[in-house]
Coordinates of C-alpha atoms in Angstrom, one line a residue:
X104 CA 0.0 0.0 0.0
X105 CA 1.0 3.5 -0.5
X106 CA 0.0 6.7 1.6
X107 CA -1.0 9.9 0.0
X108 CA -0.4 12.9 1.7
X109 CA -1.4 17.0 -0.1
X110 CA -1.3 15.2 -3.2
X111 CA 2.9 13.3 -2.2
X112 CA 2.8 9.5 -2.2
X113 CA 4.8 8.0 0.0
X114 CA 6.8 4.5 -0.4
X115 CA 5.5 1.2 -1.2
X116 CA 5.0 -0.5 1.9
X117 CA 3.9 -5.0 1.7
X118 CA 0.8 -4.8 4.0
X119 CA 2.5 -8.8 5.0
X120 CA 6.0 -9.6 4.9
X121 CA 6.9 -13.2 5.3
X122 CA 10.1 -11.6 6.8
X123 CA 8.5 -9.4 9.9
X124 CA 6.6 -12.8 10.3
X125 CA 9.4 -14.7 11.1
X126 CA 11.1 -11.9 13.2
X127 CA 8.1 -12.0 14.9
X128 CA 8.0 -15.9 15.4
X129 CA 11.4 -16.2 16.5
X130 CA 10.3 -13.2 19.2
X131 CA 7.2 -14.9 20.3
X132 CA 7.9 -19.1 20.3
X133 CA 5.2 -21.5 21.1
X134 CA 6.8 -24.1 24.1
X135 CA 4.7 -27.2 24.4
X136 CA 4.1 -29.3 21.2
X137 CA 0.7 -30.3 22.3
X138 CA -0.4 -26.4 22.5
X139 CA 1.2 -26.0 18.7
X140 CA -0.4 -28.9 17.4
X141 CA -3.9 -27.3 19.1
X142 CA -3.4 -24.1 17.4
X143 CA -2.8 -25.2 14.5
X144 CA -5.9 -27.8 14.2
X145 CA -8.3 -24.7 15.1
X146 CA -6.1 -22.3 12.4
X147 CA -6.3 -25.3 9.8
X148 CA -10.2 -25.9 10.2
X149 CA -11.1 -21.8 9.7
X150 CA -8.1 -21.8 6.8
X151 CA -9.9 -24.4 5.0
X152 CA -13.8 -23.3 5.8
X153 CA -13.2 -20.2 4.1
X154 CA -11.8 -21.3 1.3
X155 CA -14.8 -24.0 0.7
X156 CA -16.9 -20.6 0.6
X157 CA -18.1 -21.0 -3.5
X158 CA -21.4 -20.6 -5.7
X159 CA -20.1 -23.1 -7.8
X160 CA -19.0 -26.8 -7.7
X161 CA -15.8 -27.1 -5.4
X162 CA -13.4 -30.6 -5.0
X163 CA -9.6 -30.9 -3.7
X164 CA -6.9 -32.6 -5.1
X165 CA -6.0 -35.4 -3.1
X166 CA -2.3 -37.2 -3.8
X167 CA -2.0 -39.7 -0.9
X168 CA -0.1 -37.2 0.7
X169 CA 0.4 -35.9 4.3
X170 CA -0.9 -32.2 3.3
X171 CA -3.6 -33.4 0.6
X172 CA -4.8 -36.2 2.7
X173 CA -5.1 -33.1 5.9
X174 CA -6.6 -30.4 3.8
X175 CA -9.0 -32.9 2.3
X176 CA -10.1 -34.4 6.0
X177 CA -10.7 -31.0 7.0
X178 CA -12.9 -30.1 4.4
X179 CA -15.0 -33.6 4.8
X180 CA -15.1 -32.9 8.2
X181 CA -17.1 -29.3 7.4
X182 CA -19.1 -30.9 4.7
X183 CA -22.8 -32.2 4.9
X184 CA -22.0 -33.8 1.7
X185 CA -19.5 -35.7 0.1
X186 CA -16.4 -34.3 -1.0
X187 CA -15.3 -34.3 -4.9
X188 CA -11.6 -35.6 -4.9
X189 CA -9.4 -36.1 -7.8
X190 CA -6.0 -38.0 -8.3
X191 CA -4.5 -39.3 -11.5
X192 CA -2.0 -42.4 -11.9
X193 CA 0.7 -44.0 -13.5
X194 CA 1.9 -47.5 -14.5
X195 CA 5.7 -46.8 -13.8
X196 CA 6.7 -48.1 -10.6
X197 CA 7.6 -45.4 -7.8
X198 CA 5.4 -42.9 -9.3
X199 CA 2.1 -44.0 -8.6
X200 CA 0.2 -42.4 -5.5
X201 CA -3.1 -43.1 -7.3
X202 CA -3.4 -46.6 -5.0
X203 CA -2.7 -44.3 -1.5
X204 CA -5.1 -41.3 -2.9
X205 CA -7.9 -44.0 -3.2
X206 CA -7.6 -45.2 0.4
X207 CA -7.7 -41.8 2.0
X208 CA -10.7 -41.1 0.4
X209 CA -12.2 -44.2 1.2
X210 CA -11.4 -43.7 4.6
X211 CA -12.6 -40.2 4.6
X212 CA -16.1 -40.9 2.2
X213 CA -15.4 -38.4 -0.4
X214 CA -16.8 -38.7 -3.4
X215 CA -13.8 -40.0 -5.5
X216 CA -12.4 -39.9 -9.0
X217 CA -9.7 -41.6 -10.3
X218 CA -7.9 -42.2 -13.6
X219 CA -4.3 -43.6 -14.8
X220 CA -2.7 -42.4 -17.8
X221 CA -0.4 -44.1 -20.2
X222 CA 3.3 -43.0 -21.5
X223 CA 1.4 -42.1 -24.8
X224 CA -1.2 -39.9 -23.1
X225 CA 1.8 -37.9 -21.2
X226 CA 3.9 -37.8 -24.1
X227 CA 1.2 -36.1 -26.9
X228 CA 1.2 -33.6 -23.6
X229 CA 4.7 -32.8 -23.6
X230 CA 4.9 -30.7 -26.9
X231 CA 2.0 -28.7 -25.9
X232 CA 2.7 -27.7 -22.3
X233 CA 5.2 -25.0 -22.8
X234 CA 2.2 -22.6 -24.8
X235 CA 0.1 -22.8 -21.1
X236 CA 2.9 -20.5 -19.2
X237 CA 4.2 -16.9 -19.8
X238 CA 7.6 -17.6 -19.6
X239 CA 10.0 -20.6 -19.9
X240 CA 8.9 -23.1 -16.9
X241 CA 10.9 -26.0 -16.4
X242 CA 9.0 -28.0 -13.5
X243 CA 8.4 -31.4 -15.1
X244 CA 5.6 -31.5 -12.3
X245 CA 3.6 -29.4 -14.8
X246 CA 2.6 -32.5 -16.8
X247 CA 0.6 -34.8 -13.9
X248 CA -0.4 -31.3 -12.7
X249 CA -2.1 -30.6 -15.7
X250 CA -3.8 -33.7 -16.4
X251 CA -5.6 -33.9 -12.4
X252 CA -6.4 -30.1 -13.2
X253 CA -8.1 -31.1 -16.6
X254 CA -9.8 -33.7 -15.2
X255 CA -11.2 -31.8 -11.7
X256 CA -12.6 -29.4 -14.5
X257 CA -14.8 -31.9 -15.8
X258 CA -16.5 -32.1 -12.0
X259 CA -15.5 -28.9 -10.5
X260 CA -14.8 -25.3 -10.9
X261 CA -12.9 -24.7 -7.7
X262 CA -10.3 -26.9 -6.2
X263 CA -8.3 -27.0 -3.0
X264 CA -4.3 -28.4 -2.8
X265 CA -2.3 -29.1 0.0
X266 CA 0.8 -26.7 -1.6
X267 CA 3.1 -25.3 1.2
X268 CA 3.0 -27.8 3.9
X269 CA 6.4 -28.8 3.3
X270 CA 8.2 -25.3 2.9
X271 CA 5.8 -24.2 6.6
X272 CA 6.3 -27.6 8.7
X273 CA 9.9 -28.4 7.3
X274 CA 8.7 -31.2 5.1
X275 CA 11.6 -31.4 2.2
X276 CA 13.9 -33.8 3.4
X277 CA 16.9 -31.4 2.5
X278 CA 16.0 -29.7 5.3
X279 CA 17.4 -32.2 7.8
X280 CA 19.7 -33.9 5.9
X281 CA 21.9 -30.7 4.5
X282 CA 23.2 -29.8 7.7
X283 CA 23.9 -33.3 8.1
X284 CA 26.0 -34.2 5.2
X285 CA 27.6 -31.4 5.4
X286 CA 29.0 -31.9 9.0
X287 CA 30.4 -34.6 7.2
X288 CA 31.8 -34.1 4.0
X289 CA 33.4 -30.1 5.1
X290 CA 35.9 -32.5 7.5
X291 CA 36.8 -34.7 4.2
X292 CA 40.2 -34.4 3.5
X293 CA 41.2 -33.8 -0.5
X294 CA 37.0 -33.6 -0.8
X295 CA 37.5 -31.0 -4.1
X296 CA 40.2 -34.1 -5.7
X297 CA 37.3 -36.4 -4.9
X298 CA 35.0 -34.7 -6.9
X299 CA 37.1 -34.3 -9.8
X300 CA 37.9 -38.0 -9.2
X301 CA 34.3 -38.9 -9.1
X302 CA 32.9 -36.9 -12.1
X303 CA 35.7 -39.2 -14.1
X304 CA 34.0 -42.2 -13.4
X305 CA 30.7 -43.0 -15.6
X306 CA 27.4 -43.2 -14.2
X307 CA 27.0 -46.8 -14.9
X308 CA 30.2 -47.8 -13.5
X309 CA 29.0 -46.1 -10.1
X310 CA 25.5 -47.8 -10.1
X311 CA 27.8 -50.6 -9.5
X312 CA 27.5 -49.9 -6.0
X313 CA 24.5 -51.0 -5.0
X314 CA 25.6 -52.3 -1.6
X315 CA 25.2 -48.0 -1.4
X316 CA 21.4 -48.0 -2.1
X317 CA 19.7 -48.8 1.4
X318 CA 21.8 -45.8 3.1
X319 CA 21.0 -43.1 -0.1
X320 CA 17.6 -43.8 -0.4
X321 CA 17.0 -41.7 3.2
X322 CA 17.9 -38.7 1.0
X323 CA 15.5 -39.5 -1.5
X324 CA 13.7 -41.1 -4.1
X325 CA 14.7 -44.8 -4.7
X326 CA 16.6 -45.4 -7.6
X327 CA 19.9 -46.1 -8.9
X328 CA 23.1 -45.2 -6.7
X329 CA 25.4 -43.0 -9.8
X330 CA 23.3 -40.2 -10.0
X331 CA 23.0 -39.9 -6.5
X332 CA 27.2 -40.1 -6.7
X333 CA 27.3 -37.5 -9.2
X334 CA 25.5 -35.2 -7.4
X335 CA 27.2 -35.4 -4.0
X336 CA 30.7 -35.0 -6.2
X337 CA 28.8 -31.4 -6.9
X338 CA 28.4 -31.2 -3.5
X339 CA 32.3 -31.8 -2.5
X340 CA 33.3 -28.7 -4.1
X341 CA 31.4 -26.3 -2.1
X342 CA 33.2 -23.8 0.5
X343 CA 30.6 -23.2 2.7
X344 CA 27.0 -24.3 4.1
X345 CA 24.8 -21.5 1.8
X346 CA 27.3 -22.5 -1.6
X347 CA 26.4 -26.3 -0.3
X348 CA 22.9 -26.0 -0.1
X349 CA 22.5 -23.6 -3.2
X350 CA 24.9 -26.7 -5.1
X351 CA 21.8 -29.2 -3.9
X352 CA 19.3 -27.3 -4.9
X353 CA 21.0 -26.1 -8.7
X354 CA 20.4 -28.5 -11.6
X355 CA 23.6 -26.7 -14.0
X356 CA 26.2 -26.0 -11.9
X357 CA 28.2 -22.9 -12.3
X358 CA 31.1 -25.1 -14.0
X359 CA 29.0 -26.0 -16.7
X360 CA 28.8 -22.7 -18.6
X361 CA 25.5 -23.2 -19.7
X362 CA 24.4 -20.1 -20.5
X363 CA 27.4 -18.2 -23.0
X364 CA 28.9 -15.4 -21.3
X365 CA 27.0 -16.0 -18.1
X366 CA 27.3 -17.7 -14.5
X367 CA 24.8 -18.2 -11.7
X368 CA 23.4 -14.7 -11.0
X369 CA 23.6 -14.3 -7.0
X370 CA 20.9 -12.0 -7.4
X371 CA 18.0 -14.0 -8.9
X372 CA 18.4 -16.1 -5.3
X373 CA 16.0 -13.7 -2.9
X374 CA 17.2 -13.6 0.6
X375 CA 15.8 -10.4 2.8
X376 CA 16.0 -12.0 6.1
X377 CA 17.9 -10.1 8.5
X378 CA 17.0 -12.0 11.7
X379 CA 19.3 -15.3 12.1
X380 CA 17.4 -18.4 12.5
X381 CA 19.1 -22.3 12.6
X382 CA 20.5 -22.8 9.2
X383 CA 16.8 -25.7 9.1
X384 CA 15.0 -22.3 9.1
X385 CA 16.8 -20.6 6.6
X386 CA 16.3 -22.9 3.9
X387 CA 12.6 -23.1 5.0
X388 CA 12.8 -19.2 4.4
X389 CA 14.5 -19.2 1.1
X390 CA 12.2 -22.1 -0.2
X391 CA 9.3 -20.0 0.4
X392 CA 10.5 -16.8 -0.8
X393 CA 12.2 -18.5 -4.1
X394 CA 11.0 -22.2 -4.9
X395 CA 7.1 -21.6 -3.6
X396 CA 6.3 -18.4 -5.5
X397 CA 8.7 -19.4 -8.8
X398 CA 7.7 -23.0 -9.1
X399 CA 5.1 -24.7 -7.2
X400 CA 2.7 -21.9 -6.5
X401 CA 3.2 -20.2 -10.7
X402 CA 3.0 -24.2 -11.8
X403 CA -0.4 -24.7 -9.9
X404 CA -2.2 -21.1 -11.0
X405 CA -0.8 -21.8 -15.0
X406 CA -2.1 -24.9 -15.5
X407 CA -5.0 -25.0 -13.8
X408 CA -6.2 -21.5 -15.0
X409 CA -5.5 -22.9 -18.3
X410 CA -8.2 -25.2 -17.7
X411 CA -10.7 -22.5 -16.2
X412 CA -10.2 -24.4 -13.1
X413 CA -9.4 -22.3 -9.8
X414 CA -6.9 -23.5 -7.4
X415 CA -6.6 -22.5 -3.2
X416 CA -4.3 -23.2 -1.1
X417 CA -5.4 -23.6 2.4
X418 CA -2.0 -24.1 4.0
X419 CA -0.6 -20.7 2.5
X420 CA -3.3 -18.9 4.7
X421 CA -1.7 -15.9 6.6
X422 CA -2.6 -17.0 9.7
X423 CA -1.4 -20.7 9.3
X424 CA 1.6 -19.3 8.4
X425 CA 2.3 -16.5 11.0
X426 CA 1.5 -20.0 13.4
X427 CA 3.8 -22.3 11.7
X428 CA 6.9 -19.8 12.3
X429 CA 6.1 -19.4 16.1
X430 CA 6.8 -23.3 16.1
X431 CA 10.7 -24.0 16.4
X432 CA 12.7 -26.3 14.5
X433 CA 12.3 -29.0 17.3
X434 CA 8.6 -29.6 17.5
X435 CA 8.3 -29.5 13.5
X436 CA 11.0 -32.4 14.0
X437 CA 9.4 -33.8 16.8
X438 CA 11.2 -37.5 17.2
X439 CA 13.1 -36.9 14.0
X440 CA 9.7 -36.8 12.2
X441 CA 9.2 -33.7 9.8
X442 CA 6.0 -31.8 9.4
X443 CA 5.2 -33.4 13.2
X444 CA 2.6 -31.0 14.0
X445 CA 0.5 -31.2 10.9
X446 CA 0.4 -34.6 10.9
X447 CA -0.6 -34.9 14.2
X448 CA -3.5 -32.9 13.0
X449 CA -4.3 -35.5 10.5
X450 CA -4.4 -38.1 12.9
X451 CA -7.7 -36.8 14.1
X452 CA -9.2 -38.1 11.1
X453 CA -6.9 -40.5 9.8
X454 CA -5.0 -44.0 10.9
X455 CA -1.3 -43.7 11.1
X456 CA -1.0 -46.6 9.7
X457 CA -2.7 -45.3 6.7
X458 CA -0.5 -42.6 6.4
X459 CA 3.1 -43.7 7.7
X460 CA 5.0 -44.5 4.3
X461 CA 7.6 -42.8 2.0
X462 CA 7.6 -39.6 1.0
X463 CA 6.6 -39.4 -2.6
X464 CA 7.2 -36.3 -5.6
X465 CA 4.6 -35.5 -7.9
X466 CA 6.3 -36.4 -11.1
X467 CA 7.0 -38.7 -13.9
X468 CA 9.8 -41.0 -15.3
X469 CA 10.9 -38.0 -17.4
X470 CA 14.3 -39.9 -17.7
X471 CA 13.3 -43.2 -19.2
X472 CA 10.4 -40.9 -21.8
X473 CA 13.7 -39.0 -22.7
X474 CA 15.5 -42.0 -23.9
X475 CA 12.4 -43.5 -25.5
X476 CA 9.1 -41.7 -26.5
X477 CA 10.3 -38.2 -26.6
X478 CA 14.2 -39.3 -27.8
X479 CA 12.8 -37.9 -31.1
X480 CA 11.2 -34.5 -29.9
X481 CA 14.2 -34.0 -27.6
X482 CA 17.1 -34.6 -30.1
X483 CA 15.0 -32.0 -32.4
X484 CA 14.9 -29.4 -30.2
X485 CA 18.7 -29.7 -28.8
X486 CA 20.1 -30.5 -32.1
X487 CA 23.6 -29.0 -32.7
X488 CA 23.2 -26.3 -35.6
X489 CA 19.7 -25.4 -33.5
X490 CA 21.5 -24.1 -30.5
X491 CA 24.3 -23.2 -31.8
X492 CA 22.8 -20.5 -34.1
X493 CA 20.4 -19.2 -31.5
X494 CA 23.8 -18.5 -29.5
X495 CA 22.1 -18.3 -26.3
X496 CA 23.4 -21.5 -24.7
X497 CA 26.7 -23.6 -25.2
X498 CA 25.8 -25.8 -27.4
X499 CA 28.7 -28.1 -26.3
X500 CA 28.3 -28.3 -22.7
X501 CA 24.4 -29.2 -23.8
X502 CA 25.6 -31.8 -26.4
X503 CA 27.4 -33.7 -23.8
X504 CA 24.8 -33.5 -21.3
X505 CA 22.3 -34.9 -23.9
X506 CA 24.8 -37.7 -25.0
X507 CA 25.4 -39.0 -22.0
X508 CA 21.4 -38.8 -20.7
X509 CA 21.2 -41.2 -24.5
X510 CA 23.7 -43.4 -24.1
X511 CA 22.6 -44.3 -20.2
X512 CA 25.6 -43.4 -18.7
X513 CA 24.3 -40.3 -16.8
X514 CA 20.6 -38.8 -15.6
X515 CA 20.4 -35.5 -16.8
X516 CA 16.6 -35.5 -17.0
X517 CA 16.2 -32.2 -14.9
X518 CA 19.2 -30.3 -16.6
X519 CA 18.1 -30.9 -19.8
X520 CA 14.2 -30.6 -19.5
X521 CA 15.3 -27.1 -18.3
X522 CA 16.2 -26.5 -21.6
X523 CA 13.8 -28.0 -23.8
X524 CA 11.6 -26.5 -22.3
X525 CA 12.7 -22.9 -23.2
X526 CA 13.2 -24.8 -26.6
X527 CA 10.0 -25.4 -26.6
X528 CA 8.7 -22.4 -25.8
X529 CA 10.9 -20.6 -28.3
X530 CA 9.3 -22.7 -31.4
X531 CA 5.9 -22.6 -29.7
X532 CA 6.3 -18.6 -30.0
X533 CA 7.8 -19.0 -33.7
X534 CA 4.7 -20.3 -35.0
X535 CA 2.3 -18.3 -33.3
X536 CA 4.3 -15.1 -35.1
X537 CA 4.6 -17.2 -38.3
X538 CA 0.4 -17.7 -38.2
X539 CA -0.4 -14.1 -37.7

């Protein structure tokens, strides 16, 4: 807001400021873990009341999911009828939640929909998707996104998500394990000749190792061991904490020269908070002032506007928010389990042992479609001459990238989808000028 005094106007002043919030949090803790998880049922059940406030058909997207699953409860619990739920599914092993989704809402009694899509349905999706944003978007996310948001449209006009639980509640498994490793790997002696060592070795040598796959799968998805090598060789070479967790969070490294004539640009990585919170919090911060505005929260109002579908987010609510950053880092941790107080909340309505399983991502098996399906559209798009006449990127450092994603030897799914998709977005805007 501004003020407007005999005709002067003053500075712009944020009538909220995730910022003073936390200030204010850190100024004002909440003690007992019982009283938090109190607060924050009686915060939840207004957050998500309002939001059900509609003169039009409403549902929720419901993943299988500790926040889905809570918002989803909530809103069942309010409702004299049955809830419209939607959740899509795929074939490919370890990324199907479609199975979880349906037994939540069984549990619950919503009124559920279903429906599992092929490799062909996702891939006739691919070419299209980069036309729905206004700007290069890179989140492969946007695909299943799109096709639960098409298919809520067919029931619904509005539709709740659970978005934000794991940036408020310290959800992201990063955020415990960063400190963690790096305790670790800053005492390793020689750890930059290690890297350089390991990025010698091929990917397929390192998945080798699979005596290594029980203790890496706690920092993530399951999967093959070299990729998860790869990356923590990118990891050695940091200096400090903030270069470490910027390193884990960055698909192209700064090495890579990506971009011609350009490196990482500091400045495009927010961070406007002054107070000094554990190094957990911080990354909570910078997640929700960089990752949840840039890429979950633009990915979720694109697509499903492009639908005519609108999308809330009960967890975002100021007031759930201003609450969550009261709660220190040790009762959203509570007995090493994250998001502790939400999903105490959720145990009001549903089983733990429903709900106690693995993390999962929203995504698909981009990889594997890259070397099959889409190996076509892909190889188009980054062909040599292509990128090397536009002169934007290196068309080199992209070449090898895309080789060694071929050939099996290294998963560069993320850092070359991040390119495609301006690729795509490119030629989508080429023929758009070429048909006016």
């Amino acid at each position: 807001y501004v003020t407007i005094r005999k005709g002067i106007c003053g500075q712009p002043v944020p009538y909220w400021s995730i910022e003073k919030v936390i200030e204010n949090g850190l100024s004002n803790r909440i003690v007992d873990p019982n009283d938090a998880v109190e607060a924050l049922h009686e915060s939840l059940k207004k957050a998500v009341k309002l939001r059900m406030v509609a003169d039009v058909p409403i549902g929720a997207f419901l993943s299988g999911g500790v926040d889905s699953a809570t918002v989803v409860a909530l809103m069942q619990a309010q409702s004299s009828a049955a809830v419209n739920t939607f959740s899509i599914g795929f074939r490919e092993p370890g990324y199907n939640e479609a199975e979880f989704a349906k037994k939540v809402a069984s549990y619950l009694g919503t009124k559920h929909h279903e429906r599992y899509f092929s490799q062909d349905d996702v891939l006739e999706l691919v070419p299209k998707i980069s036309s729905i944003f206004d700007e290069p978007f890179s989140d492969v996310s946007q695909l299943p996104t799109f096709l639960v948001s098409a298919m809520a449209k067919e029931k619904v006009t509005v539709a709740l998500s659970g978005d934000g639980g794991d940036e408020l509640f310290c959800g992201y498994k990063r955020y415990k394990t960063t400190e963690e490793i790096w305790s670790k790997i800053s005492k390793l002696p020689a750890r930059h000749l290690v890297a350089k060592v390991i990025g010698k070795i091929p990917t397929s040598a390192l998945n080798s190792l699979f005596f290594l796959e029980a203790k890496a799968a706690k920092f993530g998805r399951q999967g093959k061991i070299g990729p998860k090598i790869k990356t923590l060789a990118s990891w050695l070479n940091a200096n400090s904490i903030d270069e470490f967790y910027k390193a884990s969070i960055t698909h192209w490294k700064r090495k890579d020269n990506l971009i011609i004539g350009s490196g990482f640009d500091e400045e495009l990585f927010k961070n406007d908070l002054t107070a000094a919170p554990e190094f957990g919090e911080l990354m909570m911060y910078l997640d929700m002032v960089n990752y949840l505005p840039g890429d979950i929260l633009t990915k979720v109002d694109r697509v499903a506007m492009s639908v005519s579908l609108e999308g809330r987010i009960p967890l975002l609510d100021h007031n759930v928010a201003e609450l969550a950053w009261r709660m220190p880092l040790d009762i959203k941790q509570k007995d090493d389990v994250g998001k502790w107080p939400l999903k105490q909340v959720m145990y009001k309505y549903l089983p733990k042992e429903l709900m106690d399983r693995p993390k999962m991502g929203f995504g698909v098996p981009i990889h594997e479609w890259l070397r099959g399906g889409l190996r076509e559209w892909a190889q188009d798009l980054l062909s040599y001459d292509r990128i090397k006449n536009q002169g934007v990127y290196n068309p080199v450092v992209v070449h090898s990238a895309l080789d060694k994603h071929m050939d099996g030897s290294e998963n560069n799914a993320a850092k070359l989808w991040n390119v495609l998709m301006v690729q795509a977005w490119l030629d989508g805007n080429k023929k758009r000028e070429r048909s006016l």
